[in-house]
PDB file of C-alpha atoms in Angstrom:
ATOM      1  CA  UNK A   1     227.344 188.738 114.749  1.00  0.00           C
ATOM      2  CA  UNK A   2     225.108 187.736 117.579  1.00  0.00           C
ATOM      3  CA  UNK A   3     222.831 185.898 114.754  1.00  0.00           C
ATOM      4  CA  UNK A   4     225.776 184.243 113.257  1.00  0.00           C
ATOM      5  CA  UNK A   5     226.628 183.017 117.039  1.00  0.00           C
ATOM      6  CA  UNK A   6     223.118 181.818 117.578  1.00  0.00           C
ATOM      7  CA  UNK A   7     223.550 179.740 114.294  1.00  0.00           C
ATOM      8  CA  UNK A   8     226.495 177.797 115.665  1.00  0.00           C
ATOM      9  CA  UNK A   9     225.631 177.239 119.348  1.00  0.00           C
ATOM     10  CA  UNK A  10     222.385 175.426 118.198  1.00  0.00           C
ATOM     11  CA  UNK A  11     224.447 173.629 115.562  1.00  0.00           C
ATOM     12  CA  UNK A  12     226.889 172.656 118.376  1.00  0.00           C
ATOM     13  CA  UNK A  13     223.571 171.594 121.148  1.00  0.00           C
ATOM     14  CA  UNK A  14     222.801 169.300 117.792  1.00  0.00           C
ATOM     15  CA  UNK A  15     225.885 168.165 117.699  1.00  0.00           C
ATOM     16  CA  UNK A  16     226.907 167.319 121.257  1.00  0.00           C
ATOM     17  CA  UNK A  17     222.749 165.480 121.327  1.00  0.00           C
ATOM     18  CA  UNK A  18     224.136 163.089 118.788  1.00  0.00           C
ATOM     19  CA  UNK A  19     227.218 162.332 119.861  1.00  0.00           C
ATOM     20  CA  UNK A  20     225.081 161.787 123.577  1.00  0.00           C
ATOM     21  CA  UNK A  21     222.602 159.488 121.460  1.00  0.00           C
ATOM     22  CA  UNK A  22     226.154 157.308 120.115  1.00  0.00           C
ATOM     23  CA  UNK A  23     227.372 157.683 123.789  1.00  0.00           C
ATOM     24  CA  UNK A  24     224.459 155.762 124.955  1.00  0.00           C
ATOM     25  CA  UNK A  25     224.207 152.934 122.189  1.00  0.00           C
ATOM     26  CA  UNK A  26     228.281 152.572 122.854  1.00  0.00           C
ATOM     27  CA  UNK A  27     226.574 151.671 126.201  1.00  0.00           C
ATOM     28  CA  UNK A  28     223.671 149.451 126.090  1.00  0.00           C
ATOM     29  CA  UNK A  29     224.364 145.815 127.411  1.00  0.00           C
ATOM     30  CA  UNK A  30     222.223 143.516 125.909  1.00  0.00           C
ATOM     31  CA  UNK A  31     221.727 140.911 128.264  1.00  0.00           C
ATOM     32  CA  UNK A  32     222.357 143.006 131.264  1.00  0.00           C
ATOM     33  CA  UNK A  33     219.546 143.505 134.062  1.00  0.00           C
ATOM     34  CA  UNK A  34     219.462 147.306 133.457  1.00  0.00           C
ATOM     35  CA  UNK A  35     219.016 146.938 129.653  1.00  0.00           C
ATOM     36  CA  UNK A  36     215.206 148.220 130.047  1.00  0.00           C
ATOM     37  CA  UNK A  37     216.731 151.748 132.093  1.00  0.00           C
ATOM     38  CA  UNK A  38     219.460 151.926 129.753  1.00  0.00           C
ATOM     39  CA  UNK A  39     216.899 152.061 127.026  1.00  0.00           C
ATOM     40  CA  UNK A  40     214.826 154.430 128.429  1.00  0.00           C
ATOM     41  CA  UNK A  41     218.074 156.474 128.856  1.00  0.00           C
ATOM     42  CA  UNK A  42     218.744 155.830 124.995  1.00  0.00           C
ATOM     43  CA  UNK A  43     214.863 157.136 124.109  1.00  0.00           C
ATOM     44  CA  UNK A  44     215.052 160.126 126.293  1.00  0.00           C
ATOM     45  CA  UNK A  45     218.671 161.140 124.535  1.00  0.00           C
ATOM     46  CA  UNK A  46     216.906 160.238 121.379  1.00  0.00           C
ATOM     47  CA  UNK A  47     214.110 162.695 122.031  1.00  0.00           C
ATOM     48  CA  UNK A  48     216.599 165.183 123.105  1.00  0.00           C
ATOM     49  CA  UNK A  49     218.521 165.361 120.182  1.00  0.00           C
ATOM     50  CA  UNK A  50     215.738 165.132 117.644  1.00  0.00           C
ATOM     51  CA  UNK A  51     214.593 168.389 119.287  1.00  0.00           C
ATOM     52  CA  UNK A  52     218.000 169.594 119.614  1.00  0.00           C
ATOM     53  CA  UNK A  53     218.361 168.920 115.751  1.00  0.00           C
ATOM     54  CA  UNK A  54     214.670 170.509 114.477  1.00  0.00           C
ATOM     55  CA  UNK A  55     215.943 173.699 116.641  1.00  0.00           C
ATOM     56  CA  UNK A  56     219.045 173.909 115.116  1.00  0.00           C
ATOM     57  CA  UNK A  57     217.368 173.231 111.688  1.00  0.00           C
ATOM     58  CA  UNK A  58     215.478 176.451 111.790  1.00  0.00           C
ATOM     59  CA  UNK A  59     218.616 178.718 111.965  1.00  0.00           C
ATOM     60  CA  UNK A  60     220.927 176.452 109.981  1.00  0.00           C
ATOM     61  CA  UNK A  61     223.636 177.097 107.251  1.00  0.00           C
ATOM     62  CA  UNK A  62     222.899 175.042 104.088  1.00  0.00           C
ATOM     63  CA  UNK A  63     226.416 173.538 105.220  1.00  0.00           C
ATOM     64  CA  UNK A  64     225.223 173.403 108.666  1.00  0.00           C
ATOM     65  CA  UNK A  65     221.476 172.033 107.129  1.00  0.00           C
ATOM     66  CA  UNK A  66     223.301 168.907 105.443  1.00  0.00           C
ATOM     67  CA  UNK A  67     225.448 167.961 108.331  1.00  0.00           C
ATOM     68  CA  UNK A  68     221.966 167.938 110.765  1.00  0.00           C
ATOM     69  CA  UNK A  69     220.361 165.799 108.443  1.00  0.00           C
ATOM     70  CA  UNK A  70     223.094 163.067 108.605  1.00  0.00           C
ATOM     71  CA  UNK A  71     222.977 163.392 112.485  1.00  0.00           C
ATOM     72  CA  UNK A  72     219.358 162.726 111.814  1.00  0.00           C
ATOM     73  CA  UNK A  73     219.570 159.891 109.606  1.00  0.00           C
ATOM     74  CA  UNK A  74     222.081 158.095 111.478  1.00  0.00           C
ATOM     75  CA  UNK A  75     219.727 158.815 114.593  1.00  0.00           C
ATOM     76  CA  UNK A  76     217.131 156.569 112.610  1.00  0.00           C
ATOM     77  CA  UNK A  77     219.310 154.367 111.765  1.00  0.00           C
ATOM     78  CA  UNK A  78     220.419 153.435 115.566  1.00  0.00           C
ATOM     79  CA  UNK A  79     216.588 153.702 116.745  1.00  0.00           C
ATOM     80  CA  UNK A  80     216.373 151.172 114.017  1.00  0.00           C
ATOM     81  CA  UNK A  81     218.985 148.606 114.689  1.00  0.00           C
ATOM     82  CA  UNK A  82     218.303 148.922 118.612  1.00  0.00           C
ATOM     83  CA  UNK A  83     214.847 148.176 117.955  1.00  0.00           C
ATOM     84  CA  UNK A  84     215.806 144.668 115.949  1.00  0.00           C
ATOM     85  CA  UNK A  85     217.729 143.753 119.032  1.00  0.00           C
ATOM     86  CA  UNK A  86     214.924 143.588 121.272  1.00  0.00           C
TER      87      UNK A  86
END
């Protein structure tokens, strides 16, 4: 059981990293004076979940394994469109 809890905390870390990552983006203002901060913020919850993700990755369910590769996709996909704002 303790491997099976293991499993779903990491899953959950991965989870609550992306959400953080959406968080941020839901937060960025453009033109505002802290935008370069803010970004940082965004890069460092970025980094965060990546890791958070390749952790939970190694102890994954296939469910679990499909569900961490959307987080990381859409990850891309936001380091993507933030970086066509700039």
């Amino acid at each position: 059981m303790p491997y099976n809890k293991d499993k779903q905390q990491a899953f959950q870390a991965a989870q609550q990293g992306f959400t953080d990552v959406q968080h941020t983006v839901n937060e960025l203002v453009l033109d505002g004076g802290s935008y370069g901060s803010q970004l940082s913020h965004l890069r460092n919850e970025v980094n965060e979940a990546y890791q958070q993700i390749e952790n939970a990755l190694e102890v994954a369910t296939d469910t679990q394994k499909a569900q961490l590769q959307k987080f990381k996709s859409d990850i891309e996909t936001i380091v993507n469109e933030v970086n066509g704002q700039q």
